[in-house]
Amino acid sequence: MELANELAYMTVAELSTRIRRRELSPVEVVEAFIHRIEERNKSINAFVYFGYEDARRRAKDAERALMSGEEIGLLHGVPTAMKDLFDFYPGWVSTFGGIKAFKDFVPDFYCVYAERIEKAGAIILGKTNSPVMGFRGTCDNYLFGPSRNPFDVSKNTGGSSGGSAAAVADGLVPIAEGTDGGGSIRIPAAWCGLYGYKASFGRIPFVTRPNAFGGSMPFLFEGTLTRTVEDAALGLSVLSGYDPRDPFSVDEDVDFMAALRRSIKGWKIAYSPNFDVFPVDNRVSEVVANAVKAFEEAGAHVEEVKMGIKRNQRELSDVWCRLIIPINIEFFENFKQQGIDILKDHRDDLPPQYIEWLEKGYRMTILDLIRDQQIRTEIHDAIQNVLEDYDLIITPTVACPPVDNADDGNTVGPTHINGEEVDPLIGWCLTYFTNFSGHPSASIPAGLIENKLPVGMQIIGKRYADADVLAASATFERIKPWYDIYKICESRPI
């Protein structure tokens, strides 16, 4: 289908504008993207649930609304995808990251992303792959297998929002949902050459029940993966805003689109090549160090800094695992009350590293939790102290290039970088520090390794200064545009 190829790499901004002008029909747009998914998804395993019937119905409704002159939303008729984790759509299966015991579990309520993105007029085409409970920085599971990187299908996408990242990079949708509890938006953005945005904590509601406070340890986030900064700002515009169901929800209106036009001339930017603690692959370091120069071209002052973090990176990755595992235990205990005992009856659904952390979690004491929260505070304070003197912090997003996919459903990251041992689940990700702290942070494409594998650069702003992160990102995009890299994905064999 010729239209499918024509629309594949059209931005959200252009698609929505052309639909609004009636140059494109929501029905033909949705059909074009469904055709592309059917043609290309098998080779990358991005989508794991296909909601075509609902999408076609909504496309017809969108077309009627458009033709009758009804008031329409900012993303009217734009196709999107949602993640198969804690992301719910009535009547659609949720497996919580490929847990076989939940392959027939169908919720009857919406998550925030589905609720708000549909209110803005977008049309969800299906759900994308994720690792079990999102508990790693790669994307693989026993039920669906790995999501394969469109830049090199032998490599992983990163996770946990890996299916969403693959879908956007391969032109299957222009925008997709990610959630981020340790870097799950930014990690796959880095490996798939995308812009992944994690807003300030509370900016986009994250609704959890029966425990409304479950999304704070560490901070959990909803967000998007896109190919441009402008598209991320559009997504943030419709997803942000107060929700009384979230006790941390922020009631503040921000013009995120206006931020894209701001200058960063005179800004002070702190550059940390490794957060003081992470070993970083030399190829990644070289790309990011070169990319940082773009901010100087824009008139900002960039200085390399020490973060003042004294902890070992192995200790810190363990803290992240211990902080997030209680949410996982609570989840399984809730289902146990409904007659589904995962650890007793469905252990084979879970990878061994995850089972090990669940068992550690059950043995944790209140003193362990107190100590971990104190270490988390040290990281918060280190970031906050630097941002007292600087407008932004720049780091690599992840410490290594994309890893090879495993063939057993259990792809993990590297065990060593530059000869130093790292936790293969998340110890190579420079992302989880802002899940400890709540600061806004984005991964932006910084360049390529070996002319084909993307490298991400992380931009961190002050709490609630999301507009600053977007302004710096848009400036970088103008100086070092990356859109040509998707030709690598488009030209791969399918």
Coordinates of C-alpha atoms in Angstrom, one line a residue:
M1 CA 0.0 0.0 0.0
E2 CA 1.6 3.2 -1.2
L3 CA -0.1 5.4 1.4
A4 CA 1.3 3.3 4.2
N5 CA 4.9 4.1 3.1
E6 CA 4.0 7.7 2.6
L7 CA 2.7 8.1 6.1
A8 CA 5.1 5.8 7.9
Y9 CA 7.6 8.5 9.0
M10 CA 5.2 11.5 9.0
T11 CA 5.3 13.2 12.4
V12 CA 2.4 13.5 14.8
A13 CA 2.3 17.2 14.2
E14 CA 2.0 16.9 10.4
L15 CA -0.4 14.0 10.5
S16 CA -2.7 15.8 12.9
T17 CA -2.6 19.0 10.9
R18 CA -3.4 17.2 7.6
I19 CA -6.2 15.3 9.2
R20 CA -7.6 18.5 10.7
R21 CA -7.4 20.1 7.2
R22 CA -9.3 17.1 5.8
E23 CA -6.3 16.3 3.5
L24 CA -6.2 12.9 5.1
S25 CA -9.1 10.7 6.4
P26 CA -8.8 9.1 9.8
V27 CA -10.1 5.9 8.2
E28 CA -7.4 5.8 5.5
V29 CA -4.7 6.7 8.0
V30 CA -5.6 3.9 10.3
E31 CA -5.9 1.4 7.5
A32 CA -2.5 2.5 6.2
F33 CA -0.8 2.0 9.6
I34 CA -2.6 -1.4 10.1
H35 CA -1.2 -2.4 6.7
R36 CA 2.3 -1.5 7.7
I37 CA 2.0 -3.3 11.0
E38 CA 0.8 -6.4 9.2
E39 CA 3.7 -6.1 6.8
R40 CA 6.6 -5.4 9.2
N41 CA 5.7 -6.4 12.8
K42 CA 6.6 -10.0 12.5
S43 CA 10.3 -9.1 11.9
I44 CA 10.6 -6.9 15.0
N45 CA 7.9 -8.2 17.4
A46 CA 6.8 -4.8 18.5
F47 CA 3.0 -5.4 18.8
V48 CA 1.7 -8.4 20.8
Y49 CA -2.0 -7.5 20.8
F50 CA -3.9 -6.1 17.8
G51 CA -6.9 -4.0 18.5
Y52 CA -7.9 -3.4 14.9
E53 CA -11.6 -3.8 15.3
D54 CA -11.8 -1.1 17.9
A55 CA -9.4 1.1 16.0
R56 CA -11.4 0.9 12.8
R57 CA -14.6 1.7 14.7
R58 CA -13.0 4.7 16.3
A59 CA -11.5 5.8 12.9
K60 CA -15.0 5.9 11.4
D61 CA -16.3 7.9 14.4
A62 CA -13.4 10.3 14.0
E63 CA -14.1 10.8 10.4
R64 CA -17.8 11.5 11.1
A65 CA -16.8 14.0 13.7
L66 CA -14.4 15.7 11.4
M67 CA -16.9 16.0 8.5
S68 CA -19.7 17.2 10.7
G69 CA -17.6 20.1 12.1
E70 CA -17.6 18.8 15.7
E71 CA -14.9 20.1 18.1
I72 CA -11.9 17.7 17.8
G73 CA -8.9 17.0 20.0
L74 CA -5.3 17.8 19.5
L75 CA -4.4 14.3 18.2
H76 CA -7.6 13.6 16.2
G77 CA -7.2 10.6 14.1
V78 CA -3.5 10.0 14.9
P79 CA -2.6 6.3 15.4
T80 CA -0.8 5.3 18.6
A81 CA 0.1 2.2 20.6
M82 CA 0.0 1.4 24.3
K83 CA 2.3 -0.8 26.3
D84 CA 1.4 -4.3 27.6
L85 CA 2.3 -3.8 31.3
F86 CA 0.2 -1.9 33.8
D87 CA -1.6 -0.3 30.9
F88 CA -5.3 -1.2 30.5
Y89 CA -7.9 -0.9 27.9
P90 CA -11.4 -2.4 28.4
G91 CA -11.7 -5.7 26.6
W92 CA -8.0 -5.9 25.6
V93 CA -5.8 -8.6 27.1
S94 CA -3.1 -7.5 29.6
T95 CA -0.3 -9.9 30.3
F96 CA 1.8 -7.6 32.5
G97 CA 4.9 -8.2 30.3
G98 CA 4.4 -11.6 28.9
I99 CA 3.3 -13.6 32.0
K100 CA 1.6 -16.7 30.5
A101 CA -0.8 -17.0 33.4
F102 CA -2.4 -13.7 32.4
K103 CA -2.7 -14.4 28.6
D104 CA -6.5 -14.3 29.0
F105 CA -6.7 -11.5 31.6
V106 CA -9.0 -8.8 30.4
P107 CA -9.5 -5.6 32.4
D108 CA -12.7 -3.5 32.3
F109 CA -11.1 0.0 32.9
Y110 CA -8.7 2.4 31.3
C111 CA -5.1 3.4 32.3
V112 CA -4.3 7.2 32.2
Y113 CA -2.6 7.0 28.8
A114 CA -5.5 5.3 27.0
E115 CA -8.0 7.6 28.7
R116 CA -6.3 10.8 27.9
I117 CA -4.8 10.0 24.5
E118 CA -8.3 8.9 23.2
K119 CA -9.9 12.0 24.7
A120 CA -7.4 14.0 22.5
G121 CA -8.7 12.0 19.5
A122 CA -5.8 9.5 19.0
I123 CA -6.6 6.0 17.9
I124 CA -4.9 3.1 19.7
L125 CA -4.0 0.2 17.3
G126 CA -2.8 -2.3 19.8
K127 CA -0.4 -3.1 22.7
T128 CA 3.3 -3.5 22.6
N129 CA 5.8 -5.9 24.1
S130 CA 7.4 -5.6 27.5
P131 CA 9.5 -7.8 29.8
V132 CA 7.9 -9.4 32.8
M133 CA 6.6 -6.6 35.2
G134 CA 9.0 -4.2 33.4
F135 CA 11.8 -5.5 35.7
R136 CA 14.8 -5.0 33.5
G137 CA 16.3 -2.7 30.9
T138 CA 15.8 -5.1 28.0
C139 CA 12.6 -6.3 26.3
D140 CA 12.0 -10.1 26.3
N141 CA 9.8 -12.6 27.9
Y142 CA 8.8 -16.3 27.6
L143 CA 5.4 -15.7 26.1
F144 CA 6.2 -13.4 23.2
G145 CA 10.0 -13.4 22.9
P146 CA 12.2 -10.4 22.4
S147 CA 11.4 -7.2 20.6
R148 CA 14.0 -6.8 17.9
N149 CA 15.7 -3.5 17.2
P150 CA 14.7 -2.1 13.8
F151 CA 18.2 -0.8 13.3
D152 CA 19.6 -4.3 13.6
V153 CA 17.1 -7.1 14.3
S154 CA 19.8 -9.3 15.9
K155 CA 19.9 -6.6 18.7
N156 CA 17.5 -5.9 21.5
T157 CA 15.4 -2.7 21.7
G158 CA 16.0 -2.0 25.3
G159 CA 13.2 -2.0 27.8
S160 CA 11.0 -2.1 29.3
S161 CA 9.0 -0.1 26.7
G162 CA 10.8 -2.0 24.0
G163 CA 7.9 -2.9 21.8
S164 CA 6.7 0.7 21.8
A165 CA 10.2 1.9 20.8
A166 CA 10.4 -0.6 18.0
A167 CA 7.0 0.4 16.7
V168 CA 7.9 4.1 16.5
A169 CA 11.4 3.6 15.1
D170 CA 10.0 1.3 12.3
G171 CA 7.2 3.6 11.4
L172 CA 4.4 1.4 12.7
V173 CA 2.9 4.3 14.7
P174 CA 4.2 7.9 15.1
I175 CA 3.8 8.0 18.9
A176 CA 3.6 5.2 21.5
E177 CA 3.2 4.9 25.3
G178 CA 6.0 4.1 27.6
T179 CA 6.1 3.8 31.3
D180 CA 9.2 4.5 33.3
G181 CA 10.2 3.2 36.7
G182 CA 13.9 3.0 36.2
G183 CA 14.4 4.2 32.6
S184 CA 11.9 2.2 30.7
I185 CA 11.1 5.1 28.3
R186 CA 14.6 6.4 28.0
I187 CA 16.5 3.2 27.6
P188 CA 14.7 1.9 24.5
A189 CA 14.7 5.5 23.2
A190 CA 18.5 5.4 23.4
W191 CA 18.8 2.1 21.6
C192 CA 16.2 2.7 19.0
G193 CA 17.1 6.3 18.1
L194 CA 14.1 8.0 19.5
Y195 CA 13.2 10.9 21.7
G196 CA 11.9 9.5 25.0
Y197 CA 10.5 11.9 27.6
K198 CA 10.0 11.3 31.3
A199 CA 8.3 14.3 32.8
S200 CA 8.6 15.6 36.4
F201 CA 7.0 13.4 39.0
G202 CA 3.3 14.3 39.2
R203 CA 3.2 16.1 35.8
I204 CA 1.4 13.1 34.2
P205 CA -0.8 11.2 36.6
F206 CA 0.1 7.7 37.4
V207 CA -3.0 6.0 39.0
T208 CA -2.4 2.9 41.1
R209 CA -5.0 0.9 43.0
P210 CA -5.6 -0.5 45.6
N211 CA -2.5 1.4 46.8
A212 CA -2.7 5.0 45.5
F213 CA 0.8 5.6 46.8
G214 CA 2.4 2.6 45.1
G215 CA 3.9 4.7 42.3
S216 CA 6.3 6.6 44.6
M217 CA 8.9 3.9 45.4
P218 CA 10.7 4.6 43.2
F219 CA 8.8 7.2 41.2
L220 CA 6.8 5.7 38.4
F221 CA 5.9 7.6 35.2
E222 CA 3.7 7.6 32.1
G223 CA 5.2 9.1 29.0
T224 CA 5.8 8.8 25.3
L225 CA 8.3 7.6 22.7
T226 CA 8.4 9.8 19.5
R227 CA 10.7 10.6 16.6
T228 CA 10.7 14.4 17.3
V229 CA 10.8 16.7 20.2
E230 CA 7.7 18.5 18.9
D231 CA 5.7 15.3 18.9
A232 CA 6.8 14.6 22.5
A233 CA 5.6 18.1 23.5
L234 CA 2.2 17.4 21.8
G235 CA 2.0 14.1 23.8
L236 CA 2.9 15.9 27.0
S237 CA 0.2 18.5 26.3
V238 CA -2.6 16.0 26.3
L239 CA -1.3 13.6 29.0
S240 CA -0.3 16.1 31.7
G241 CA -2.7 17.7 34.1
Y242 CA -4.3 17.2 37.4
D243 CA -6.1 13.9 38.3
P244 CA -7.6 13.6 41.8
R245 CA -7.0 9.8 41.8
D246 CA -3.3 10.4 42.0
P247 CA -2.2 11.9 45.3
F248 CA 1.0 13.3 43.7
S249 CA -0.7 14.8 40.7
V250 CA 0.4 18.4 39.9
D251 CA -2.2 21.1 39.1
E252 CA -0.2 23.4 36.8
D253 CA -0.8 24.5 33.2
V254 CA 2.4 24.7 31.1
D255 CA 2.6 25.7 27.4
F256 CA 5.0 22.9 26.4
M257 CA 4.8 23.9 22.7
A258 CA 6.0 27.4 23.5
A259 CA 9.1 25.9 25.2
L260 CA 10.3 24.6 21.8
R261 CA 11.0 28.1 20.6
R262 CA 13.0 29.2 23.6
S263 CA 16.7 30.0 23.4
I264 CA 19.2 28.4 25.7
K265 CA 21.9 31.1 25.1
G266 CA 23.7 31.8 28.4
W267 CA 22.5 28.6 30.1
K268 CA 24.9 26.7 32.3
I269 CA 24.9 23.0 31.5
A270 CA 26.7 20.4 33.7
Y271 CA 28.1 17.5 31.8
S272 CA 28.8 14.2 33.7
P273 CA 30.3 11.5 31.5
N274 CA 29.4 8.7 34.0
F275 CA 27.5 10.1 37.0
D276 CA 30.8 9.4 38.8
V277 CA 30.0 5.7 39.2
F278 CA 29.1 4.0 35.9
P279 CA 31.6 2.3 33.6
V280 CA 30.7 3.6 30.1
D281 CA 31.6 1.9 26.8
N282 CA 34.2 4.1 25.1
R283 CA 32.1 4.2 21.9
V284 CA 29.2 5.6 23.8
S285 CA 31.3 8.1 25.6
E286 CA 32.8 9.4 22.3
V287 CA 29.4 9.9 20.7
V288 CA 27.9 11.7 23.7
A289 CA 31.0 13.9 24.3
N290 CA 30.8 15.0 20.7
A291 CA 27.1 15.6 20.9
V292 CA 27.4 17.9 24.0
K293 CA 29.2 20.4 21.9
A294 CA 25.9 21.3 20.2
F295 CA 24.8 23.1 23.3
E296 CA 27.9 25.3 23.1
E297 CA 27.1 26.1 19.5
A298 CA 23.7 27.3 20.8
G299 CA 25.4 29.7 23.2
A300 CA 25.2 27.7 26.4
H301 CA 28.2 27.2 28.8
V302 CA 29.0 23.5 29.2
E303 CA 31.2 22.3 32.1
E304 CA 32.2 18.8 33.1
V305 CA 31.3 18.2 36.7
K306 CA 31.6 15.7 39.5
M307 CA 28.3 14.7 41.0
G308 CA 29.7 13.9 44.4
I309 CA 28.2 10.4 44.5
K310 CA 30.3 8.1 46.7
R311 CA 28.3 4.9 46.3
N312 CA 29.3 1.9 44.2
Q313 CA 27.2 1.4 41.0
R314 CA 26.5 -2.3 42.1
E315 CA 25.2 -1.1 45.4
L316 CA 23.0 1.5 43.7
S317 CA 21.4 -0.9 41.2
D318 CA 20.6 -3.2 44.1
V319 CA 18.9 -0.3 45.9
W320 CA 16.7 0.2 42.8
C321 CA 15.7 -3.5 42.7
R322 CA 14.9 -3.5 46.4
L323 CA 12.9 -0.3 46.2
I324 CA 10.7 -1.4 43.3
I325 CA 10.2 -5.1 44.3
P326 CA 7.6 -4.3 47.0
I327 CA 5.2 -3.0 44.3
N328 CA 5.7 -6.3 42.4
I329 CA 5.0 -8.3 45.6
E330 CA 1.9 -6.3 46.3
F331 CA 0.7 -7.0 42.8
F332 CA 1.1 -10.8 43.1
E333 CA -0.4 -10.8 46.6
N334 CA -3.5 -9.0 45.2
F335 CA -3.9 -11.7 42.5
K336 CA -3.3 -14.4 45.1
Q337 CA -6.5 -13.3 46.8
Q338 CA -8.3 -13.8 43.4
G339 CA -7.0 -17.3 43.2
I340 CA -3.9 -16.8 41.0
D341 CA -0.8 -17.7 42.9
I342 CA 2.1 -16.9 40.5
L343 CA 5.0 -17.9 42.6
K344 CA 3.4 -21.2 43.6
D345 CA 1.7 -22.3 40.5
H346 CA 3.3 -20.3 37.6
R347 CA 7.0 -19.9 38.5
D348 CA 8.0 -21.1 35.0
D349 CA 6.4 -17.9 33.6
L350 CA 9.0 -15.8 35.4
P351 CA 12.8 -15.4 34.6
P352 CA 15.1 -16.7 37.3
Q353 CA 16.6 -13.2 38.0
Y354 CA 13.1 -11.9 38.8
I355 CA 12.2 -14.8 41.0
E356 CA 15.5 -14.2 42.9
W357 CA 14.5 -10.6 43.6
L358 CA 11.0 -11.5 44.6
E359 CA 12.3 -14.0 47.2
K360 CA 14.8 -11.3 48.4
G361 CA 11.9 -8.9 48.7
Y362 CA 9.9 -11.2 50.9
R363 CA 12.9 -11.4 53.3
M364 CA 13.4 -7.6 53.4
T365 CA 12.9 -5.8 56.8
I366 CA 11.7 -2.3 57.6
L367 CA 15.4 -1.4 58.4
D368 CA 16.4 -2.5 54.9
L369 CA 13.8 -0.1 53.4
I370 CA 14.8 2.8 55.6
R371 CA 18.5 2.3 54.6
D372 CA 17.6 2.2 50.9
Q373 CA 15.4 5.3 51.1
Q374 CA 18.4 7.1 52.8
I375 CA 20.7 6.1 49.9
R376 CA 18.0 7.2 47.5
T377 CA 18.0 10.6 49.3
E378 CA 21.8 10.8 48.7
I379 CA 21.2 10.5 44.9
H380 CA 18.4 13.1 45.0
D381 CA 20.6 15.5 46.9
A382 CA 23.5 15.0 44.5
I383 CA 21.4 15.8 41.5
Q384 CA 19.7 18.7 43.3
N385 CA 23.0 20.2 44.5
V386 CA 24.4 20.3 40.9
L387 CA 21.1 21.9 39.6
E388 CA 21.5 24.6 42.2
D389 CA 24.3 25.9 40.0
Y390 CA 23.4 24.6 36.6
D391 CA 20.2 24.7 34.4
L392 CA 20.6 21.1 33.1
I393 CA 22.7 17.9 33.6
I394 CA 23.8 15.9 30.6
T395 CA 24.9 12.3 30.7
P396 CA 24.8 9.2 28.4
T397 CA 21.4 7.5 28.7
V398 CA 22.9 4.0 28.9
A399 CA 26.5 2.8 29.2
C400 CA 26.6 0.4 26.2
P401 CA 25.3 -0.2 22.7
P402 CA 22.4 -2.5 22.1
V403 CA 22.9 -6.1 23.2
D404 CA 22.2 -9.3 21.2
N405 CA 18.8 -10.9 21.6
A406 CA 18.8 -14.2 23.4
D407 CA 16.9 -17.2 22.1
D408 CA 15.5 -18.4 25.4
G409 CA 13.2 -15.5 26.3
N410 CA 15.6 -14.1 28.8
T411 CA 17.7 -11.3 27.2
V412 CA 19.6 -9.2 29.7
G413 CA 22.2 -6.5 29.5
P414 CA 25.9 -6.8 29.8
T415 CA 27.6 -8.3 32.8
H416 CA 30.8 -6.3 32.4
I417 CA 31.7 -2.9 30.8
N418 CA 35.3 -1.9 30.4
G419 CA 36.2 -4.9 32.6
E420 CA 34.0 -3.8 35.5
E421 CA 31.1 -6.0 36.7
V422 CA 27.6 -4.5 36.3
D423 CA 24.1 -5.8 37.1
P424 CA 22.8 -7.1 33.8
L425 CA 19.2 -6.1 34.7
I426 CA 19.8 -2.3 35.1
G427 CA 23.3 -1.6 36.2
W428 CA 24.3 -0.3 32.8
C429 CA 21.5 2.3 32.8
L430 CA 22.2 5.9 33.9
T431 CA 18.5 6.5 34.0
Y432 CA 17.2 5.2 37.3
F433 CA 18.7 8.0 39.3
T434 CA 15.9 10.4 38.2
N435 CA 13.4 7.7 39.2
F436 CA 14.9 8.1 42.7
S437 CA 14.7 11.9 42.5
G438 CA 11.7 12.7 40.3
H439 CA 13.5 15.2 38.0
P440 CA 12.4 15.5 34.4
S441 CA 14.7 13.7 32.0
A442 CA 14.8 12.8 28.3
S443 CA 16.8 10.6 26.0
I444 CA 17.7 12.2 22.7
P445 CA 19.5 10.6 19.8
A446 CA 23.1 11.7 20.0
G447 CA 24.6 9.8 17.0
L448 CA 25.4 6.3 15.7
I449 CA 28.0 3.7 16.5
E450 CA 29.4 1.8 13.5
N451 CA 27.1 3.9 11.3
K452 CA 24.0 1.9 12.4
L453 CA 23.5 1.6 16.1
P454 CA 21.9 4.6 17.9
V455 CA 23.4 6.2 21.1
G456 CA 21.2 8.2 23.5
M457 CA 22.1 11.3 25.5
Q458 CA 20.2 12.1 28.7
I459 CA 19.0 15.6 29.5
I460 CA 18.0 16.2 33.1
G461 CA 16.3 19.4 34.3
K462 CA 15.2 20.9 37.6
R463 CA 12.1 19.6 39.3
Y464 CA 9.0 20.8 37.3
A465 CA 11.2 22.6 34.8
D466 CA 10.0 20.4 32.0
A467 CA 9.9 23.3 29.7
D468 CA 13.7 23.7 30.1
V469 CA 14.3 20.1 29.1
L470 CA 12.1 20.5 26.0
A471 CA 13.8 23.8 25.1
A472 CA 17.2 22.3 25.2
S473 CA 16.0 19.2 23.4
A474 CA 14.5 21.3 20.6
T475 CA 17.7 23.3 20.3
F476 CA 19.8 20.2 20.0
E477 CA 17.4 18.8 17.4
R478 CA 17.8 21.9 15.2
I479 CA 21.6 21.8 15.4
K480 CA 22.0 18.0 15.1
P481 CA 18.9 16.7 13.3
W482 CA 18.7 12.9 13.3
Y483 CA 15.7 12.1 11.1
D484 CA 17.8 10.5 8.4
I485 CA 18.7 7.6 10.7
Y486 CA 15.3 6.0 10.2
K487 CA 16.4 5.2 6.6
I488 CA 18.4 2.4 8.2
C489 CA 15.2 0.9 9.6
E490 CA 13.2 1.4 6.4
S491 CA 15.8 -0.3 4.2
R492 CA 16.2 -3.5 6.3
P493 CA 14.9 -6.8 4.9
I494 CA 11.4 -7.8 6.1

